[in-house]
PDB file of C-alpha atoms in Angstrom:
ATOM      1  CA  UNK D   1     -32.077-100.089  12.502  1.00 67.00           C
ATOM      2  CA  UNK D   2     -30.332 -97.378  10.516  1.00 72.00           C
ATOM      3  CA  UNK D   3     -31.393 -95.248   7.643  1.00 71.00           C
ATOM      4  CA  UNK D   4     -29.284 -96.639   5.756  1.00 69.00           C
ATOM      5  CA  UNK D   5     -30.378-100.492   5.822  1.00 70.00           C
ATOM      6  CA  UNK D   6     -34.471 -98.679   5.412  1.00 73.00           C
ATOM      7  CA  UNK D   7     -34.118 -96.557   3.054  1.00 76.00           C
ATOM      8  CA  UNK D   8     -35.722 -94.106   4.959  1.00 74.00           C
ATOM      9  CA  UNK D   9     -34.405 -90.762   6.725  1.00 77.00           C
ATOM     10  CA  UNK D  10     -34.509 -90.277  10.551  1.00 79.00           C
ATOM     11  CA  UNK D  11     -33.377 -92.569  13.593  1.00 83.00           C
ATOM     12  CA  UNK D  12     -34.748 -96.066  15.323  1.00 85.00           C
ATOM     13  CA  UNK D  13     -36.696 -94.421  17.765  1.00 86.00           C
ATOM     14  CA  UNK D  14     -38.332 -92.003  15.063  1.00 87.00           C
ATOM     15  CA  UNK D  15     -39.238 -94.711  13.344  1.00 87.00           C
ATOM     16  CA  UNK D  16     -40.771 -96.552  15.725  1.00 86.00           C
ATOM     17  CA  UNK D  17     -42.778 -93.756  17.550  1.00 90.00           C
ATOM     18  CA  UNK D  18     -43.703 -92.600  13.692  1.00 91.00           C
ATOM     19  CA  UNK D  19     -45.492 -95.923  13.127  1.00 91.00           C
ATOM     20  CA  UNK D  20     -46.612 -96.218  16.618  1.00 94.00           C
ATOM     21  CA  UNK D  21     -48.745 -93.540  15.449  1.00 95.00           C
ATOM     22  CA  UNK D  22     -49.979 -94.799  12.118  1.00 95.00           C
ATOM     23  CA  UNK D  23     -50.218 -98.238  13.784  1.00 95.00           C
ATOM     24  CA  UNK D  24     -51.589 -99.172  17.263  1.00 96.00           C
ATOM     25  CA  UNK D  25     -49.752-100.164  19.980  1.00 94.00           C
ATOM     26  CA  UNK D  26     -50.468-103.887  18.988  1.00 97.00           C
ATOM     27  CA  UNK D  27     -49.776-103.641  15.473  1.00 96.00           C
ATOM     28  CA  UNK D  28     -46.380-101.562  16.297  1.00 93.00           C
ATOM     29  CA  UNK D  29     -45.820-104.305  18.544  1.00 93.00           C
ATOM     30  CA  UNK D  30     -46.164-107.296  16.164  1.00 95.00           C
ATOM     31  CA  UNK D  31     -44.954-105.563  13.162  1.00 93.00           C
ATOM     32  CA  UNK D  32     -41.327-104.606  15.149  1.00 90.00           C
ATOM     33  CA  UNK D  33     -41.483-108.516  16.659  1.00 91.00           C
ATOM     34  CA  UNK D  34     -41.441-109.536  13.236  1.00 92.00           C
ATOM     35  CA  UNK D  35     -39.168-107.405  12.466  1.00 88.00           C
ATOM     36  CA  UNK D  36     -36.263-108.478  14.944  1.00 88.00           C
ATOM     37  CA  UNK D  37     -37.084-111.979  13.766  1.00 89.00           C
ATOM     38  CA  UNK D  38     -36.381-111.930   9.905  1.00 89.00           C
ATOM     39  CA  UNK D  39     -32.561-109.253  11.130  1.00 84.00           C
ATOM     40  CA  UNK D  40     -30.978-112.011  11.201  1.00 85.00           C
ATOM     41  CA  UNK D  41     -32.575-115.765  10.381  1.00 87.00           C
ATOM     42  CA  UNK D  42     -31.854-119.694  10.062  1.00 85.00           C
ATOM     43  CA  UNK D  43     -31.139-118.486   5.795  1.00 89.00           C
ATOM     44  CA  UNK D  44     -28.778-115.383   6.875  1.00 89.00           C
ATOM     45  CA  UNK D  45     -26.459-117.873   9.756  1.00 88.00           C
ATOM     46  CA  UNK D  46     -26.249-121.287   7.044  1.00 89.00           C
ATOM     47  CA  UNK D  47     -25.802-118.619   4.444  1.00 92.00           C
ATOM     48  CA  UNK D  48     -22.706-116.941   6.519  1.00 90.00           C
ATOM     49  CA  UNK D  49     -21.507-121.141   7.225  1.00 90.00           C
ATOM     50  CA  UNK D  50     -21.518-121.268   4.018  1.00 92.00           C
ATOM     51  CA  UNK D  51     -18.835-119.034   3.472  1.00 92.00           C
ATOM     52  CA  UNK D  52     -16.076-120.348   6.356  1.00 92.00           C
ATOM     53  CA  UNK D  53     -17.559-116.916   9.247  1.00 92.00           C
ATOM     54  CA  UNK D  54     -17.885-118.967  11.855  1.00 92.00           C
ATOM     55  CA  UNK D  55     -18.138-115.283  13.627  1.00 93.00           C
ATOM     56  CA  UNK D  56     -20.578-113.049  13.929  1.00 92.00           C
ATOM     57  CA  UNK D  57     -21.526-109.350  15.741  1.00 94.00           C
ATOM     58  CA  UNK D  58     -25.388-108.983  16.448  1.00 92.00           C
ATOM     59  CA  UNK D  59     -26.159-105.184  17.328  1.00 92.00           C
ATOM     60  CA  UNK D  60     -28.771-104.032  19.364  1.00 94.00           C
ATOM     61  CA  UNK D  61     -29.897-100.960  20.794  1.00 94.00           C
ATOM     62  CA  UNK D  62     -30.476-100.656  24.945  1.00 96.00           C
ATOM     63  CA  UNK D  63     -34.239 -99.806  24.150  1.00 94.00           C
ATOM     64  CA  UNK D  64     -34.761-103.834  23.780  1.00 93.00           C
ATOM     65  CA  UNK D  65     -33.777-104.164  27.544  1.00 96.00           C
ATOM     66  CA  UNK D  66     -34.373-101.067  28.991  1.00 96.00           C
ATOM     67  CA  UNK D  67     -37.120 -97.960  29.486  1.00 92.00           C
ATOM     68  CA  UNK D  68     -35.581 -94.616  29.359  1.00 93.00           C
ATOM     69  CA  UNK D  69     -38.782 -94.482  31.939  1.00 94.00           C
ATOM     70  CA  UNK D  70     -38.708 -97.189  33.880  1.00 95.00           C
ATOM     71  CA  UNK D  71     -34.052 -97.654  33.831  1.00 96.00           C
ATOM     72  CA  UNK D  72     -32.946 -99.686  36.125  1.00 96.00           C
ATOM     73  CA  UNK D  73     -35.682-102.771  34.901  1.00 97.00           C
ATOM     74  CA  UNK D  74     -35.121-105.262  33.029  1.00 97.00           C
ATOM     75  CA  UNK D  75     -37.590-105.971  30.146  1.00 95.00           C
ATOM     76  CA  UNK D  76     -36.897-109.711  29.281  1.00 93.00           C
ATOM     77  CA  UNK D  77     -38.910-109.629  26.419  1.00 91.00           C
ATOM     78  CA  UNK D  78     -35.626-107.883  24.589  1.00 90.00           C
ATOM     79  CA  UNK D  79     -33.647-111.434  25.240  1.00 92.00           C
ATOM     80  CA  UNK D  80     -36.218-113.220  23.381  1.00 89.00           C
ATOM     81  CA  UNK D  81     -33.877-112.196  20.209  1.00 87.00           C
ATOM     82  CA  UNK D  82     -30.776-112.285  21.422  1.00 87.00           C
ATOM     83  CA  UNK D  83     -30.790-115.862  22.844  1.00 86.00           C
ATOM     84  CA  UNK D  84     -32.887-117.491  19.170  1.00 83.00           C
ATOM     85  CA  UNK D  85     -29.492-116.803  17.409  1.00 79.00           C
ATOM     86  CA  UNK D  86     -26.820-117.786  19.414  1.00 73.00           C
ATOM     87  CA  UNK D  87     -25.454-121.038  18.323  1.00 78.00           C
ATOM     88  CA  UNK D  88     -27.182-121.001  15.069  1.00 76.00           C
ATOM     89  CA  UNK D  89     -25.505-123.052  12.380  1.00 85.00           C
ATOM     90  CA  UNK D  90     -21.775-122.992  15.365  1.00 87.00           C
ATOM     91  CA  UNK D  91     -21.588-119.480  14.667  1.00 91.00           C
ATOM     92  CA  UNK D  92     -20.032-117.436  17.066  1.00 93.00           C
ATOM     93  CA  UNK D  93     -21.765-114.602  18.732  1.00 93.00           C
ATOM     94  CA  UNK D  94     -20.084-110.480  19.506  1.00 96.00           C
ATOM     95  CA  UNK D  95     -23.048-109.168  20.973  1.00 97.00           C
ATOM     96  CA  UNK D  96     -22.118-104.851  20.308  1.00 97.00           C
ATOM     97  CA  UNK D  97     -24.470-102.191  22.277  1.00 98.00           C
ATOM     98  CA  UNK D  98     -24.947-100.027  19.592  1.00 96.00           C
ATOM     99  CA  UNK D  99     -26.998 -97.509  21.417  1.00 96.00           C
ATOM    100  CA  UNK D 100     -26.213 -97.069  24.527  1.00 97.00           C
ATOM    101  CA  UNK D 101     -28.697 -94.893  27.093  1.00 97.00           C
ATOM    102  CA  UNK D 102     -27.067 -91.168  26.255  1.00 96.00           C
ATOM    103  CA  UNK D 103     -25.817 -91.679  22.872  1.00 95.00           C
ATOM    104  CA  UNK D 104     -21.953 -92.681  23.119  1.00 96.00           C
ATOM    105  CA  UNK D 105     -21.504 -90.400  19.757  1.00 95.00           C
ATOM    106  CA  UNK D 106     -23.527 -87.966  17.947  1.00 91.00           C
ATOM    107  CA  UNK D 107     -24.794 -90.106  14.594  1.00 88.00           C
ATOM    108  CA  UNK D 108     -27.774 -91.904  14.280  1.00 82.00           C
ATOM    109  CA  UNK D 109     -26.527 -95.941  13.820  1.00 85.00           C
ATOM    110  CA  UNK D 110     -26.226 -94.116  17.883  1.00 87.00           C
ATOM    111  CA  UNK D 111     -29.922 -93.596  17.071  1.00 86.00           C
ATOM    112  CA  UNK D 112     -28.737 -90.300  18.855  1.00 87.00           C
ATOM    113  CA  UNK D 113     -30.860 -87.928  17.137  1.00 84.00           C
ATOM    114  CA  UNK D 114     -29.961 -84.622  19.245  1.00 88.00           C
ATOM    115  CA  UNK D 115     -26.131 -84.791  17.948  1.00 89.00           C
ATOM    116  CA  UNK D 116     -24.893 -84.849  20.988  1.00 93.00           C
ATOM    117  CA  UNK D 117     -22.960 -87.218  23.201  1.00 95.00           C
ATOM    118  CA  UNK D 118     -24.835 -86.841  26.479  1.00 96.00           C
ATOM    119  CA  UNK D 119     -23.447 -90.561  27.818  1.00 98.00           C
ATOM    120  CA  UNK D 120     -19.955 -88.719  28.304  1.00 98.00           C
ATOM    121  CA  UNK D 121     -21.683 -85.733  30.457  1.00 97.00           C
ATOM    122  CA  UNK D 122     -24.458 -87.671  32.406  1.00 97.00           C
ATOM    123  CA  UNK D 123     -23.093 -90.451  34.715  1.00 97.00           C
ATOM    124  CA  UNK D 124     -26.746 -91.616  34.595  1.00 98.00           C
ATOM    125  CA  UNK D 125     -26.356 -93.521  31.158  1.00 98.00           C
ATOM    126  CA  UNK D 126     -22.645 -94.674  32.074  1.00 98.00           C
ATOM    127  CA  UNK D 127     -24.111 -96.215  36.057  1.00 98.00           C
ATOM    128  CA  UNK D 128     -27.174 -97.556  33.555  1.00 98.00           C
ATOM    129  CA  UNK D 129     -25.391 -98.784  30.657  1.00 99.00           C
ATOM    130  CA  UNK D 130     -22.533-100.806  33.527  1.00 99.00           C
ATOM    131  CA  UNK D 131     -26.085-101.831  34.956  1.00 99.00           C
ATOM    132  CA  UNK D 132     -27.324-103.360  31.484  1.00 98.00           C
ATOM    133  CA  UNK D 133     -23.973-104.929  30.694  1.00 99.00           C
ATOM    134  CA  UNK D 134     -23.736-106.647  34.581  1.00 99.00           C
ATOM    135  CA  UNK D 135     -27.754-107.922  33.090  1.00 98.00           C
ATOM    136  CA  UNK D 136     -26.385-109.100  30.293  1.00 98.00           C
ATOM    137  CA  UNK D 137     -23.415-111.375  31.623  1.00 98.00           C
ATOM    138  CA  UNK D 138     -25.037-113.155  33.457  1.00 98.00           C
ATOM    139  CA  UNK D 139     -27.460-114.043  31.364  1.00 97.00           C
ATOM    140  CA  UNK D 140     -25.042-115.154  28.460  1.00 97.00           C
ATOM    141  CA  UNK D 141     -21.844-116.089  30.168  1.00 97.00           C
ATOM    142  CA  UNK D 142     -22.305-120.579  30.609  1.00 94.00           C
ATOM    143  CA  UNK D 143     -23.743-120.241  26.936  1.00 94.00           C
ATOM    144  CA  UNK D 144     -20.536-121.067  25.110  1.00 94.00           C
ATOM    145  CA  UNK D 145     -21.923-119.385  21.888  1.00 93.00           C
ATOM    146  CA  UNK D 146     -21.079-115.839  22.661  1.00 95.00           C
ATOM    147  CA  UNK D 147     -17.602-115.442  21.924  1.00 96.00           C
ATOM    148  CA  UNK D 148     -17.548-112.708  23.928  1.00 97.00           C
ATOM    149  CA  UNK D 149     -18.864-108.449  24.617  1.00 98.00           C
ATOM    150  CA  UNK D 150     -18.966-105.085  23.283  1.00 99.00           C
ATOM    151  CA  UNK D 151     -19.926-103.281  25.691  1.00 99.00           C
ATOM    152  CA  UNK D 152     -19.799-100.248  23.716  1.00 98.00           C
ATOM    153  CA  UNK D 153     -19.857 -99.128  19.478  1.00 98.00           C
ATOM    154  CA  UNK D 154     -17.790 -96.629  18.040  1.00 97.00           C
ATOM    155  CA  UNK D 155     -16.946 -94.449  21.302  1.00 98.00           C
ATOM    156  CA  UNK D 156     -17.229 -90.316  19.963  1.00 97.00           C
ATOM    157  CA  UNK D 157     -15.737 -89.588  24.315  1.00 97.00           C
ATOM    158  CA  UNK D 158     -14.663 -85.813  22.432  1.00 94.00           C
ATOM    159  CA  UNK D 159     -12.481 -85.908  25.798  1.00 95.00           C
ATOM    160  CA  UNK D 160     -10.819 -89.201  25.051  1.00 93.00           C
ATOM    161  CA  UNK D 161      -9.654 -89.784  28.593  1.00 95.00           C
ATOM    162  CA  UNK D 162     -12.682 -90.859  30.055  1.00 97.00           C
ATOM    163  CA  UNK D 163     -13.802 -93.721  27.406  1.00 98.00           C
ATOM    164  CA  UNK D 164     -10.816 -95.378  28.972  1.00 97.00           C
ATOM    165  CA  UNK D 165     -11.753 -94.878  32.618  1.00 97.00           C
ATOM    166  CA  UNK D 166     -14.971 -96.615  31.517  1.00 98.00           C
ATOM    167  CA  UNK D 167     -13.735 -99.620  29.437  1.00 99.00           C
ATOM    168  CA  UNK D 168     -11.419-100.275  33.604  1.00 98.00           C
ATOM    169  CA  UNK D 169     -15.007 -99.567  34.966  1.00 98.00           C
ATOM    170  CA  UNK D 170     -16.710-102.147  32.510  1.00 99.00           C
ATOM    171  CA  UNK D 171     -14.360-104.254  32.327  1.00 99.00           C
ATOM    172  CA  UNK D 172     -14.703-104.681  36.267  1.00 98.00           C
ATOM    173  CA  UNK D 173     -18.015-105.180  36.086  1.00 99.00           C
ATOM    174  CA  UNK D 174     -17.935-107.765  34.094  1.00 99.00           C
ATOM    175  CA  UNK D 175     -15.441-109.688  34.557  1.00 98.00           C
ATOM    176  CA  UNK D 176     -17.569-109.596  38.444  1.00 98.00           C
ATOM    177  CA  UNK D 177     -19.800-112.151  36.828  1.00 98.00           C
ATOM    178  CA  UNK D 178     -18.170-113.898  34.127  1.00 98.00           C
ATOM    179  CA  UNK D 179     -14.535-113.876  34.148  1.00 97.00           C
ATOM    180  CA  UNK D 180     -14.393-115.485  31.338  1.00 97.00           C
ATOM    181  CA  UNK D 181     -15.672-114.035  27.946  1.00 98.00           C
ATOM    182  CA  UNK D 182     -13.965-112.152  25.574  1.00 98.00           C
ATOM    183  CA  UNK D 183     -14.202-107.727  25.343  1.00 99.00           C
ATOM    184  CA  UNK D 184     -13.784-106.529  22.970  1.00 98.00           C
ATOM    185  CA  UNK D 185     -12.883-102.681  23.007  1.00 98.00           C
ATOM    186  CA  UNK D 186     -13.896-100.243  20.583  1.00 98.00           C
ATOM    187  CA  UNK D 187     -11.324 -97.486  20.386  1.00 97.00           C
ATOM    188  CA  UNK D 188     -11.932 -93.556  20.541  1.00 97.00           C
ATOM    189  CA  UNK D 189     -13.228 -91.980  16.993  1.00 94.00           C
ATOM    190  CA  UNK D 190     -15.622 -94.401  16.383  1.00 94.00           C
ATOM    191  CA  UNK D 191     -13.138 -96.712  16.958  1.00 93.00           C
ATOM    192  CA  UNK D 192     -10.333 -95.363  14.384  1.00 93.00           C
ATOM    193  CA  UNK D 193      -8.059 -93.711  17.052  1.00 93.00           C
ATOM    194  CA  UNK D 194      -6.311 -94.669  19.950  1.00 93.00           C
ATOM    195  CA  UNK D 195      -4.818 -91.351  22.191  1.00 91.00           C
ATOM    196  CA  UNK D 196      -5.237 -92.338  25.787  1.00 91.00           C
ATOM    197  CA  UNK D 197      -5.154 -96.286  26.421  1.00 94.00           C
ATOM    198  CA  UNK D 198      -2.015 -96.654  28.366  1.00 92.00           C
ATOM    199  CA  UNK D 199      -2.838 -99.825  30.438  1.00 92.00           C
ATOM    200  CA  UNK D 200      -4.035-102.916  28.846  1.00 95.00           C
ATOM    201  CA  UNK D 201      -7.345-105.239  29.991  1.00 97.00           C
ATOM    202  CA  UNK D 202      -5.856-109.305  29.947  1.00 96.00           C
ATOM    203  CA  UNK D 203      -7.896-110.753  27.708  1.00 97.00           C
ATOM    204  CA  UNK D 204      -9.556-108.177  25.537  1.00 98.00           C
ATOM    205  CA  UNK D 205      -9.228-106.873  22.108  1.00 97.00           C
ATOM    206  CA  UNK D 206      -8.556-103.746  21.211  1.00 97.00           C
ATOM    207  CA  UNK D 207     -10.643-102.712  18.382  1.00 96.00           C
ATOM    208  CA  UNK D 208     -10.998-100.912  14.964  1.00 93.00           C
ATOM    209  CA  UNK D 209     -12.979 -99.975  12.435  1.00 91.00           C
ATOM    210  CA  UNK D 210     -11.375 -99.527   9.224  1.00 85.00           C
ATOM    211  CA  UNK D 211     -13.746 -97.944   6.026  1.00 79.00           C
ATOM    212  CA  UNK D 212     -11.491 -96.963   3.935  1.00 75.00           C
ATOM    213  CA  UNK D 213     -12.024-100.104   2.355  1.00 70.00           C
ATOM    214  CA  UNK D 214     -15.474 -99.953   1.596  1.00 67.00           C
ATOM    215  CA  UNK D 215     -14.862 -96.662  -0.345  1.00 61.00           C
ATOM    216  CA  UNK D 216     -16.955 -97.244  -4.116  1.00 58.00           C
ATOM    217  CA  UNK D 217     -12.531 -96.799  -4.787  1.00 58.00           C
ATOM    218  CA  UNK D 218     -11.107 -99.955  -3.210  1.00 53.00           C
ATOM    219  CA  UNK D 219     -14.536-101.951  -2.882  1.00 53.00           C
ATOM    220  CA  UNK D 220     -14.891-104.318  -5.945  1.00 55.00           C
ATOM    221  CA  UNK D 221     -18.982-104.709  -6.517  1.00 52.00           C
ATOM    222  CA  UNK D 222     -20.612-102.052  -8.826  1.00 53.00           C
ATOM    223  CA  UNK D 223     -22.385 -99.316  -6.384  1.00 48.00           C
ATOM    224  CA  UNK D 224     -24.144 -99.772  -9.566  1.00 55.00           C
ATOM    225  CA  UNK D 225     -25.355-103.361 -10.001  1.00 50.00           C
ATOM    226  CA  UNK D 226     -29.339-104.149  -8.681  1.00 57.00           C
ATOM    227  CA  UNK D 227     -29.716-104.993  -5.152  1.00 51.00           C
ATOM    228  CA  UNK D 228     -29.904-108.787  -5.704  1.00 53.00           C
ATOM    229  CA  UNK D 229     -26.829-108.880  -7.265  1.00 52.00           C
ATOM    230  CA  UNK D 230     -24.376-106.926  -4.346  1.00 45.00           C
TER     231      UNK D 230
END
């Protein structure tokens, strides 16, 4: 639930807090359940299939599956919409933890309103992330339509060495539960840097995010077009 999508400033957790105060708990739960339902629908799956795509990356916030005030207690309700989108129209899904406990980077898309990537300085954030991936892997290990797992989206470790070490740790933990699914491992500094990566882990894809092709000078669609024409 990123601000460039919603059109409102702030971060997802801030949006949710503000809306809960206005709507009240019951209407708040109803609204966000519907929001997630329409985030990816059968019509979207048909559209992607019509483009010839056979795999998409589904982002999720760890807060759907665990509560900061009740850590290491799995919220089964958080799987409701992930379960629903897997295998629609014969499209594979990559499960992408877009927001990890503490924030794996300091930007808005990790729902980090402090701008401080505390994930790297507090072991408990990393422990909880590993625990969550063990739960996720246990649920989807036999699902043939899950192409794999993306443990961290666009991490930013200023020391560079902690990210490869974390990947080694989470890879072992996931493999103990699910030895088959592919892991998508983003590079450091928003998936653009590979300093400190001196070991290749088995059955892993090393992912780079190159946004240069999306700059206005390279993008084939004019940003002045109406939204429905883009």
